[in-house]
Coordinates of C-alpha atoms in Angstrom, one line a residue:
X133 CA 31.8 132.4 161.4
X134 CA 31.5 128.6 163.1
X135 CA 34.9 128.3 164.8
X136 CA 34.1 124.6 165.3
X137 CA 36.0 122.3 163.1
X138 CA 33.3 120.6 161.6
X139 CA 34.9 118.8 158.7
X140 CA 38.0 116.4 158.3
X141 CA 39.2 115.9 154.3
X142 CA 42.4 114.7 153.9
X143 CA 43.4 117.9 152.2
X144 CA 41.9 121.3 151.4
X145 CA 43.1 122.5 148.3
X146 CA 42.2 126.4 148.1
X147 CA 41.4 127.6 144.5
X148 CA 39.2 126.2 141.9
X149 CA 41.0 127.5 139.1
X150 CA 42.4 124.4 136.3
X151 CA 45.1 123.1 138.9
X152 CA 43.2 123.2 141.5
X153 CA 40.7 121.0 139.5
X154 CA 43.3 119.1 138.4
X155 CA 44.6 118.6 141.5
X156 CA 41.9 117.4 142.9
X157 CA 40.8 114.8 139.9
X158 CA 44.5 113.3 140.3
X159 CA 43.9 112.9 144.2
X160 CA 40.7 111.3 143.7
X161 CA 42.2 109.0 141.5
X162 CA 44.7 107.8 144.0
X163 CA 42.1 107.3 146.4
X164 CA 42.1 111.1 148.4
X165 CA 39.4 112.6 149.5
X166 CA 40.0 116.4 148.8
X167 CA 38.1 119.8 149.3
X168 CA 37.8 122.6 146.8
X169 CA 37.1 126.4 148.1
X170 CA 37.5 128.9 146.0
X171 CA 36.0 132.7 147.5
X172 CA 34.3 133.2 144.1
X173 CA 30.7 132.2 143.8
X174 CA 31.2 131.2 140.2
X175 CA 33.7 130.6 137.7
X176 CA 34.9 133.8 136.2
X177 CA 33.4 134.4 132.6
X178 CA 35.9 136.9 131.6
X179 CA 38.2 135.3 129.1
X180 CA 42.0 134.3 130.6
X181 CA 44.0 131.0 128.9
X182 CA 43.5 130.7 124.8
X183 CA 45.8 127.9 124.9
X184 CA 47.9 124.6 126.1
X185 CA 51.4 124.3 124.5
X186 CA 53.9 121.6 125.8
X187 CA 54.1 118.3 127.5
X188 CA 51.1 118.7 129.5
X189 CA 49.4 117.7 126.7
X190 CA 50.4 114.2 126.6
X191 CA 49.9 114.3 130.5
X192 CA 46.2 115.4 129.2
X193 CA 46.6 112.5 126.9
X194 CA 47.6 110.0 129.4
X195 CA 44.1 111.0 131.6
X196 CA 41.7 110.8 128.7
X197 CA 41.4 114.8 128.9
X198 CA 42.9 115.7 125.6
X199 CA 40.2 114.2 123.7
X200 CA 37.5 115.3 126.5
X201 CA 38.8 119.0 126.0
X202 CA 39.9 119.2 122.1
X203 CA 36.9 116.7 120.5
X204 CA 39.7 115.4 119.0
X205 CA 39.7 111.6 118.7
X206 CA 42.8 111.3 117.3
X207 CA 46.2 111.0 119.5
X208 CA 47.7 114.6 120.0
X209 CA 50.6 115.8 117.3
X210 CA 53.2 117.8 117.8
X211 CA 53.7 121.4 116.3
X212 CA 55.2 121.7 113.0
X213 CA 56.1 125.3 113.7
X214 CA 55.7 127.9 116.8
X215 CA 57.5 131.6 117.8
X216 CA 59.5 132.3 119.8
X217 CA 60.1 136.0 121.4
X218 CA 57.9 136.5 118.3
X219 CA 60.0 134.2 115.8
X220 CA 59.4 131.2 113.8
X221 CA 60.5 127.7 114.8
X222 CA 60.1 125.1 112.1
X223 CA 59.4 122.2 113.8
X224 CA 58.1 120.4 110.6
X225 CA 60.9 117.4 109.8
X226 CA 61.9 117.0 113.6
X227 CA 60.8 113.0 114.8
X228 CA 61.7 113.5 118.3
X229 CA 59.4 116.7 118.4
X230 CA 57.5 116.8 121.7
X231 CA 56.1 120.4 121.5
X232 CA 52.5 120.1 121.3
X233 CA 49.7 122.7 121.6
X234 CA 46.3 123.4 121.0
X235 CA 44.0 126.1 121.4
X236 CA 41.0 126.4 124.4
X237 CA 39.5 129.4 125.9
X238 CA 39.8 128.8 129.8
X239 CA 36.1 128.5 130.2
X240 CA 36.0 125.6 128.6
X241 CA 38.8 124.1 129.8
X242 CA 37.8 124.4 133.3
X243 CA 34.5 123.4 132.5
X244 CA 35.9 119.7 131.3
X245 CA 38.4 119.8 134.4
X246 CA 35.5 120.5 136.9
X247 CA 33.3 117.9 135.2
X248 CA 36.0 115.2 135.6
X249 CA 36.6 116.1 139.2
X250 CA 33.1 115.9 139.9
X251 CA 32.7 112.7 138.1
X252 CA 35.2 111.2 140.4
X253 CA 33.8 112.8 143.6
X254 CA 35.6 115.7 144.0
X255 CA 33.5 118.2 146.5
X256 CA 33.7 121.8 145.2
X257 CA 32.5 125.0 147.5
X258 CA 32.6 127.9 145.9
X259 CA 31.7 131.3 147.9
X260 CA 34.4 130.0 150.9
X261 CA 37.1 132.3 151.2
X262 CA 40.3 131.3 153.2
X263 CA 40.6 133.5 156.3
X264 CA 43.7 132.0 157.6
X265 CA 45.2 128.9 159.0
X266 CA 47.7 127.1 161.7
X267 CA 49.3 124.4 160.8
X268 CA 50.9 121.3 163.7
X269 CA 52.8 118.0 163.7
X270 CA 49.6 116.1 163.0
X271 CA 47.7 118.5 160.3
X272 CA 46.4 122.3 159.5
X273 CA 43.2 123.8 160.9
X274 CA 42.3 125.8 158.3
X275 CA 39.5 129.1 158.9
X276 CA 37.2 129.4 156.0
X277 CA 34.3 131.9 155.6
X278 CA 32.0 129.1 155.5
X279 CA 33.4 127.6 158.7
X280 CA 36.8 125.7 160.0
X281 CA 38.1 122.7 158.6
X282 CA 41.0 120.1 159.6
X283 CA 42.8 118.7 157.2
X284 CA 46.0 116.7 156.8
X285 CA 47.2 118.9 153.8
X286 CA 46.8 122.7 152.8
X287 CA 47.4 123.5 148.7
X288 CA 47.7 126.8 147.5
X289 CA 46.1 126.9 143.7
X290 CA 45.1 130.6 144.3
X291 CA 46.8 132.3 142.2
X292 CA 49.8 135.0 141.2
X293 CA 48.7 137.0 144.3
X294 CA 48.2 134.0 146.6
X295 CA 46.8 134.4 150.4
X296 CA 48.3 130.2 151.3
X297 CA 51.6 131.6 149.9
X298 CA 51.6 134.9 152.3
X299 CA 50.5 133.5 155.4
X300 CA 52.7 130.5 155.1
X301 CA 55.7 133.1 154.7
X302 CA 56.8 131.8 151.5
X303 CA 58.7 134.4 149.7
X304 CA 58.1 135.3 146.0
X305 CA 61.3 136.3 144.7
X306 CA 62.0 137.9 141.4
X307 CA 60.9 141.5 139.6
X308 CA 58.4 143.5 138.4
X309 CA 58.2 146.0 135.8
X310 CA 56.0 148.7 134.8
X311 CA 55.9 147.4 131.2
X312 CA 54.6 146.8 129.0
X313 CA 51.3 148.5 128.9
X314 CA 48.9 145.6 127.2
X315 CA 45.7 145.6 125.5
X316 CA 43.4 142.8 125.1
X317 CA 40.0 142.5 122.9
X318 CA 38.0 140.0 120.8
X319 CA 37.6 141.3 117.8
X320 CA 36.3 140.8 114.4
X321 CA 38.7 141.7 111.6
X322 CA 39.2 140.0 108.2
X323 CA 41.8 137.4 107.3
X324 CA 42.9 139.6 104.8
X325 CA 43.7 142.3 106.5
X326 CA 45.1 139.8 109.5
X327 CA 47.6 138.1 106.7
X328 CA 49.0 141.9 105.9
X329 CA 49.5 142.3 109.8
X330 CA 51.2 139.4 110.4
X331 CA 52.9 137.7 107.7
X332 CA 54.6 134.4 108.0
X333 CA 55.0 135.2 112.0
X334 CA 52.1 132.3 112.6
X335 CA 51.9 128.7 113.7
X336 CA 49.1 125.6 113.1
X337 CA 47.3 126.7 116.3
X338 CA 46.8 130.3 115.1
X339 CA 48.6 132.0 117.1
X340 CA 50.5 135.1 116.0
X341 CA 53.0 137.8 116.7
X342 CA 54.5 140.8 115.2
X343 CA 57.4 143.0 116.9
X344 CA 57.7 146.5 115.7
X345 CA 59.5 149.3 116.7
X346 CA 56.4 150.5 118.4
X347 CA 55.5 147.3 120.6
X348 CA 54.1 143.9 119.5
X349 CA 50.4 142.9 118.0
X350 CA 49.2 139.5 118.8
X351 CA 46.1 137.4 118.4
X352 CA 44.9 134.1 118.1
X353 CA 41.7 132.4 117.1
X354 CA 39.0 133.1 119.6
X355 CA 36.0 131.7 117.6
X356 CA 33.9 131.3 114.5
X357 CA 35.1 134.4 112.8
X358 CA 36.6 136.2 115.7
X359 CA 40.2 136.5 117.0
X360 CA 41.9 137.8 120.3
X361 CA 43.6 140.7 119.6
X362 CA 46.5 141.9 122.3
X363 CA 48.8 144.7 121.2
X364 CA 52.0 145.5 124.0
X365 CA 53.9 148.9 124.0
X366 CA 56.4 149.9 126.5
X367 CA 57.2 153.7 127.8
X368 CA 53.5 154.3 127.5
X369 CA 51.7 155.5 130.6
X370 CA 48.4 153.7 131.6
X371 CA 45.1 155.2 131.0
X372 CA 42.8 155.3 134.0
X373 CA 39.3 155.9 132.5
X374 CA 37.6 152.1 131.6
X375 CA 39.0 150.5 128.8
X376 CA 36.9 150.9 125.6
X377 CA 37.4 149.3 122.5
X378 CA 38.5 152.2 120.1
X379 CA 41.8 152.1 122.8
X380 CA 42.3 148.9 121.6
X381 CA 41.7 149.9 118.2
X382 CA 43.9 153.0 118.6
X383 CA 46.9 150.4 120.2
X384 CA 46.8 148.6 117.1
X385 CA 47.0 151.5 115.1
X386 CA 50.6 152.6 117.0
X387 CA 52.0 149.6 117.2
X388 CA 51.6 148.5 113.5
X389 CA 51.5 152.2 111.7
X390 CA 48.7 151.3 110.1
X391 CA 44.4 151.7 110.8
X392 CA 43.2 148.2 110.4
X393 CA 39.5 147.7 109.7
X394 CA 38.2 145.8 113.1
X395 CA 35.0 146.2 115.0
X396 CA 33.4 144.2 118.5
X397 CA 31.8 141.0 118.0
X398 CA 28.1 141.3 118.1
X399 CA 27.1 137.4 119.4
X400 CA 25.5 137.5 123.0
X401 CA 29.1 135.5 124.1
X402 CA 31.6 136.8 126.7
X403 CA 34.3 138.5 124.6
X404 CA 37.5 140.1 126.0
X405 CA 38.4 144.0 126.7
X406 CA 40.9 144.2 128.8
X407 CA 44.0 146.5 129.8
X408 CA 46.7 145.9 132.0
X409 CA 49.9 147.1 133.0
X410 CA 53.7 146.1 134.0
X411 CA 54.6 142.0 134.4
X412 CA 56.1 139.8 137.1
X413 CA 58.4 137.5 136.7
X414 CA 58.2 135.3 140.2
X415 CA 59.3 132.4 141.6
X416 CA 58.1 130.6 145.3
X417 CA 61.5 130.2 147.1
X418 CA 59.7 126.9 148.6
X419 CA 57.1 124.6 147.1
X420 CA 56.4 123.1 150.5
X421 CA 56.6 124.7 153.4
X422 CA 55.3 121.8 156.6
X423 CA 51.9 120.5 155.6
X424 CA 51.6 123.1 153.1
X425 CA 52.1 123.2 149.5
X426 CA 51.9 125.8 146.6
X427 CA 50.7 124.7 143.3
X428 CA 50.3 126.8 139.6
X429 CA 50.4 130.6 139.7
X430 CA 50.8 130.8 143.3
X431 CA 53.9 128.7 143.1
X432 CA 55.6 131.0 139.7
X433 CA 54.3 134.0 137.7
X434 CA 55.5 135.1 134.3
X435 CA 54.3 136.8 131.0
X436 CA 52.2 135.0 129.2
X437 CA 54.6 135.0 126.0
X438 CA 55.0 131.8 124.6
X439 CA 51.6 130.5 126.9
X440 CA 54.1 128.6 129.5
X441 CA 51.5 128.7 132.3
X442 CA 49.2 125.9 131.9
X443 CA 52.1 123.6 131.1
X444 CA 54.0 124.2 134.2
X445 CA 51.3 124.7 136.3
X446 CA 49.2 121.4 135.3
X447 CA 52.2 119.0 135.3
X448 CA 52.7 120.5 139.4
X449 CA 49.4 118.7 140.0
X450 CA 50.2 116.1 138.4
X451 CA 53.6 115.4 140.3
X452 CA 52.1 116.5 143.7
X453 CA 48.8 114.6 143.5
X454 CA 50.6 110.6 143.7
X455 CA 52.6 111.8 145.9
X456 CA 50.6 113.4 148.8
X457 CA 48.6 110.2 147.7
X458 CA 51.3 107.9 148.7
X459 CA 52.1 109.6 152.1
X460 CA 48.1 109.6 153.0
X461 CA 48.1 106.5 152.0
X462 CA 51.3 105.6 154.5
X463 CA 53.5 103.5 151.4
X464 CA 55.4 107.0 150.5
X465 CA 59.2 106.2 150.9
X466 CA 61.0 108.8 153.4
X467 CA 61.3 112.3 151.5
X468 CA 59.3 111.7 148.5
X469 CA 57.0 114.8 149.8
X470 CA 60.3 116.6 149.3
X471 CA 60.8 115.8 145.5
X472 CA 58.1 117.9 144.9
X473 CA 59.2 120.9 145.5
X474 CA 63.1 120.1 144.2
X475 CA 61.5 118.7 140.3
X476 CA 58.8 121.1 140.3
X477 CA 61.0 124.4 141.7
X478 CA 63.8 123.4 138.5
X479 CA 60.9 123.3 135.9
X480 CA 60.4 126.5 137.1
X481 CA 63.2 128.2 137.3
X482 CA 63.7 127.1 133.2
X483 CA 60.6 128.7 132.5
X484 CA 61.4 131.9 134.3
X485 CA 64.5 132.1 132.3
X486 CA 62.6 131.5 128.6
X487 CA 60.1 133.8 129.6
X488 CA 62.1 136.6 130.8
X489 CA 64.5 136.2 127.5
X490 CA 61.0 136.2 125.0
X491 CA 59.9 139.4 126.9
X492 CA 63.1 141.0 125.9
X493 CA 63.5 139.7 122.5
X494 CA 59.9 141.8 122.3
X495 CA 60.8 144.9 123.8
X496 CA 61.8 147.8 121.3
X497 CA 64.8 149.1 120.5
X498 CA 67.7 148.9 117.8
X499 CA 70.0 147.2 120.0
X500 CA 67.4 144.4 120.3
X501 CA 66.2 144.5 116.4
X502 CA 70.3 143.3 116.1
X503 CA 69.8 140.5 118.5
X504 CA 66.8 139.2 116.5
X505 CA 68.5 139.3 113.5
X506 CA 71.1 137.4 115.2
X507 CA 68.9 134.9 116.8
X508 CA 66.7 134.6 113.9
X509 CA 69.9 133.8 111.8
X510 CA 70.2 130.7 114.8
X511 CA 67.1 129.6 114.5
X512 CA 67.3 129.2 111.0
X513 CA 69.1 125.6 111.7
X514 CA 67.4 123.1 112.8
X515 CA 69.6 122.1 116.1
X516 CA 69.1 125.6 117.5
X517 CA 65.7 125.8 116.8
X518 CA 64.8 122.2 118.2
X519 CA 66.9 123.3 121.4
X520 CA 64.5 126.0 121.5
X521 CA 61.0 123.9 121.4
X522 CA 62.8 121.9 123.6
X523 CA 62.6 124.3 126.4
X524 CA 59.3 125.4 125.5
X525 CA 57.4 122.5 125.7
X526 CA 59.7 121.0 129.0
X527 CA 61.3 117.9 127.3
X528 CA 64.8 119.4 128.5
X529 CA 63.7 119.6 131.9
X530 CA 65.2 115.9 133.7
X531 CA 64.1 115.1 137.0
X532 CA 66.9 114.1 139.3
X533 CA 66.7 110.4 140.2
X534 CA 67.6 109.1 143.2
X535 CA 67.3 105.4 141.6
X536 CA 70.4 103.7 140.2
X537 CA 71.2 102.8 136.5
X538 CA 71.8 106.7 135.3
X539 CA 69.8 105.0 132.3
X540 CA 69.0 108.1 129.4
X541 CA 65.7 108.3 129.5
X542 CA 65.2 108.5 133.5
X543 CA 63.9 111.8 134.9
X544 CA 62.1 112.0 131.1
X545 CA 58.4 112.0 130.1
X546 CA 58.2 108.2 129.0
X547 CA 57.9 107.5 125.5
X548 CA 55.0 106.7 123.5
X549 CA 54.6 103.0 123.6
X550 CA 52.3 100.2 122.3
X551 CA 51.3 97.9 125.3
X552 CA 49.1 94.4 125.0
X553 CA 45.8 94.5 126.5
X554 CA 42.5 92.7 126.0
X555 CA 44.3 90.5 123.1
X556 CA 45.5 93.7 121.3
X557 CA 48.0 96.4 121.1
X558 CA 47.1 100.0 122.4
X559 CA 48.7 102.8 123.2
X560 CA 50.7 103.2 126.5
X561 CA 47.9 106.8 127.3
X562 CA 45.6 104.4 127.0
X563 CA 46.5 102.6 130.3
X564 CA 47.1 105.3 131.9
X565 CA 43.6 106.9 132.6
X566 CA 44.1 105.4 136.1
X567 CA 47.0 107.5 137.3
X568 CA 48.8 104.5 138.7
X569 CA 52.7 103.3 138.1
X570 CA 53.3 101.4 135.2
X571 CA 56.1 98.7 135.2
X572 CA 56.5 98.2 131.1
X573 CA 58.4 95.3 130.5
X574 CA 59.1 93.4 126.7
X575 CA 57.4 90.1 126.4
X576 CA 60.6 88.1 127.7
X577 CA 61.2 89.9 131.0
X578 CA 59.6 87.3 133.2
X579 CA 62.8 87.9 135.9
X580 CA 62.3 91.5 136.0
X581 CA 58.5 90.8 135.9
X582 CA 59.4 88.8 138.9
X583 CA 61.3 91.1 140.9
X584 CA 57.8 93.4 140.5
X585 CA 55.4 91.2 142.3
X586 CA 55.4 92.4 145.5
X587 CA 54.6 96.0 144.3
X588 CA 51.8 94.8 142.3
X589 CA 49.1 96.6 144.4
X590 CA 50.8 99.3 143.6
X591 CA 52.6 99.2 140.3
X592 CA 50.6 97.6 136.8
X593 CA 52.5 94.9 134.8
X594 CA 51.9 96.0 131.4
X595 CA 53.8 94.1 128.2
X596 CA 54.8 96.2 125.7
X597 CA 53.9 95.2 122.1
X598 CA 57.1 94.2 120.0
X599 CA 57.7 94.8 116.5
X600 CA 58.6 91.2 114.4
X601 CA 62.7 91.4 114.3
X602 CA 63.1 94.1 116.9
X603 CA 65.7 93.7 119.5
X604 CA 64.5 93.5 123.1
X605 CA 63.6 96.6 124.5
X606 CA 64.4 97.6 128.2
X607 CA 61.7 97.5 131.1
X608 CA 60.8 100.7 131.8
X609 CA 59.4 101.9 135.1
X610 CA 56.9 105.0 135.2
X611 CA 55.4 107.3 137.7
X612 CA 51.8 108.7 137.5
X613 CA 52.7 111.5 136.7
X614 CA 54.4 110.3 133.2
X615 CA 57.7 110.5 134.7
X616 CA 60.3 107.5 133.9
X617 CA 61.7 106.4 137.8
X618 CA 64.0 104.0 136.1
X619 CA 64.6 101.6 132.5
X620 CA 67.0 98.6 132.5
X621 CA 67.2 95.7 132.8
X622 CA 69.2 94.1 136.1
X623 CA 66.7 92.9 138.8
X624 CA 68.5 94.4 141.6
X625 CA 68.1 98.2 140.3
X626 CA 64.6 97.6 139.7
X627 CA 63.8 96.8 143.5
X628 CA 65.9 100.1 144.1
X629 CA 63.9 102.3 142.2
X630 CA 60.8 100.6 143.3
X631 CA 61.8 101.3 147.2
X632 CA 62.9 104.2 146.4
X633 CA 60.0 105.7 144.4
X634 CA 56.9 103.4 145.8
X635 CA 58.1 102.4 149.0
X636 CA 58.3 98.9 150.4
X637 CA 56.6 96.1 149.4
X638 CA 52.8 95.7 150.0
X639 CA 52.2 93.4 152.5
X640 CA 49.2 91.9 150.4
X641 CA 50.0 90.7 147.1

């Protein structure tokens, strides 16, 4: 290996996985040139990911990915039902809802997330594997496979059983169990005989679950005529021989107590078999450690139930990209680095605790069949249940602000306004493709609009549309990231929270 440094990005981010990829389109977008490695040669075809539930999509939204990703050319919409720990949440007559989802095999998602990153110049090298790395006052030399690099910043995005996170000495607290023993498989099986499995445990993106005595049968769309089958049992003891499909087949069988009529799909595609044992549930005691940073599963690893990951994982980029942006940049305020770690460590913590309650709400057991009677009985009433999709999709999550006002809303994903541009209205995600701060202000804001001026290299102006005979609205200041910094409406709180979040003011207006 060349023990020359031969290369100087401004960061390295190590894993090409989708927040690695994300990472590196939001750092391009600020203006950072990054560098993707990732051991692998090529992307994995195995199966991973079916699905995106939460705020991240509107984040997806806000970059113009959500239609890149879904097809979909209409604006996202929020669930009108999901499960939790396997039971229903109706969702349907909620306005405030902000639980979305939608359903993508991980494939494809990375496959838009790479093109993007690409598209805005993004260098990905695949088949370099991190060796190790030192890290100084002035940057990290990091030793690659492929040769040794100096860069300003180091990112973990490899994974649950990250190599950044152990040689930084970042500890990955939490537990581990050796259940439940899970099955995976694509599998062709009729909706008839998928109704009788299920029954009204389902939700608009497809995805099911059913707890028995036995374990738990899952499965969501996977295809024209195929679905993703995953069945969970606990007390079993793994098999070692390769996984075949009549163990899947045989898993169903147990945990249902009944044969059900399913065979392999035939198509040349990829299709999932799969068996695993135990879970983690693991949280980074630091998100930052010097110059380096964990992102995604190398930051927090938890059961999949209630597909958590992408949401949390995504929304890290997103709040670590403007910021390592604005320090390489040298406009960063003193300790906005170290926001990172204290918004995106809390968002994590609330996701361990829903995904360690779903896991037992699935486990068997009569003692837990009472609590799901209980809970069910809850989540009947529709403040209990939007509590619930609340946490799910990370609307209850509020950033600490270190800006004045202690307005509602700050620390919040902003709302979804109408803005004026080119003559018209349009929506706020619109104008947000850039990943810049927003400063939305109502049509007779000219003071606070004022007050703005100086930060306007850094911060958009934007008017928002407003309805004939509706009262003033506040001005409303937004990260990249989505984030409100701050909503009012006195001038002097407005240049705090613009110090405080985007530094001083540019020197060139």
């Amino acid at each position: 290996m060349n023990e020359f440094v031969t290369e100087h990005p401004d960061v390295v981010i190590v894993g090409a996985g989708p927040v690695g990829l994300m990472l590196a389109a939001e750092l391009h977008l600020s203006g950072v040139r990054p560098l993707v490695v990732d051991s692998a040669h090529e992307r994995a075809r195995e199966p991973k990911a079916g699905g995106i539930v939460g705020q991240v999509v509107r984040l997806l939204d806000h970059r113009g990915l959500y239609q890149r990703i879904t097809r979909d050319t209409e604006p996202p919409r929020p669930l009108e039902a999901y499960l939790y720990g396997g039971m229903t949440l109706r969702l349907h007559d909620w306005p405030e809802n902000q639980l979305y989802g939608f359903t993508v095999h991980q494939w494809d998602l990375e496959t838009r997330l790479e093109e993007r990153a690409l598209e805005l110049g993004a260098e990905i090298r695949r088949g370099s594997e991190l060796v190790g790395f030192e890290q100084d006052t002035d940057g990290v030399t990091v030793r690659l496979t492929t040769g040794t690099v100096r860069t300003r910043y180091l990112i973990g995005c490899d994974g649950a059983h990250s190599r950044v996170r152990r040689q930084a000495g970042i500890v990955f607290t939490g537990t581990s169990s050796p259940y439940p023993l899970t099955y995976a498989a694509d599998a062709v099986l009729s909706d008839e005989h998928l109704a009788e499995l299920t029954g009204d445990h389902s939700t608009p993106v497809g995805l099911t679950y059913r707890r028995t005595e036995h374990g738990v049968f899952a499965c969501v769309p996977a295809g024209p005529g195929t679905h993703r089958v995953v069945t969970m049992e606990w007390g079993r003891q793994e098999e070692h021989e390769p996984v075949t499909f009549d163990q899947v087949r045989s898993a169903v069988t147990r945990v249902t107590g009944r044969e059900v009529p399913m065979r392999r799909p035939t198509d040349s595609g990829t299709h999932l078999l799969r068996r695993r044992t135990g879970t983690s549930s693991r949280l980074a005691e630091h998100y930052r450690r010097g110059r380096v940073f964990l992102a995604g599963d190398a930051a927090h690893a938890h059961s999949s139930v209630g597909a958590p990951g992408l949401n949390l994982g995504l929304q890290d980029a997103a709040n670590l990209g403007w910021k390592l942006a604005a320090e390489l940049g040298g406009w960063a305020p003193p300790g906005l680095l170290d926001t990172y770690h204290a918004e995106r460590h809390l968002a994590g913590r609330r996701v361990m605790s829903s995904s360690r309650a779903q896991s037992a709400l699935l486990a068997p057991g009569a003692d837990v069949t009472a609590l799901r009677e209980v809970l069910g009985d809850l989540l009947a009433e529709p403040t209990a249940a939007r509590r619930i999709a609340a946490m799910m999709s990370g609307s209850d999550v509020v950033y600490p602000s270190a800006a004045p006002g202690g307005h509602p809303s700050t620390g919040r994903w902003v709302a979804d306004l109408r803005v004026n541009a080119d003559g018209g209205s349009v929506r706020l995600a619109e104008r947000a493709r850039h990943g810049r701060p927003m400063l939305l202000c109502p049509p007779e804001a000219d003071t606070l609009a004022d007050t703005a001026s100086p930060w306007s290299g850094r911060v958009d102006l934007l008017t928002v549309t407003a309805a004939p005979g509706a009262p003033p609205r506040e001005t409303v200041l937004v990260r990249p990231d989505g984030y409100v910094a701050w909503a009012g409406t006195e001038p002097a709180e407005l240049a705090a929270a613009l110090r405080t979040w985007f530094g001083p003011p540019s020197q060139h207006v």
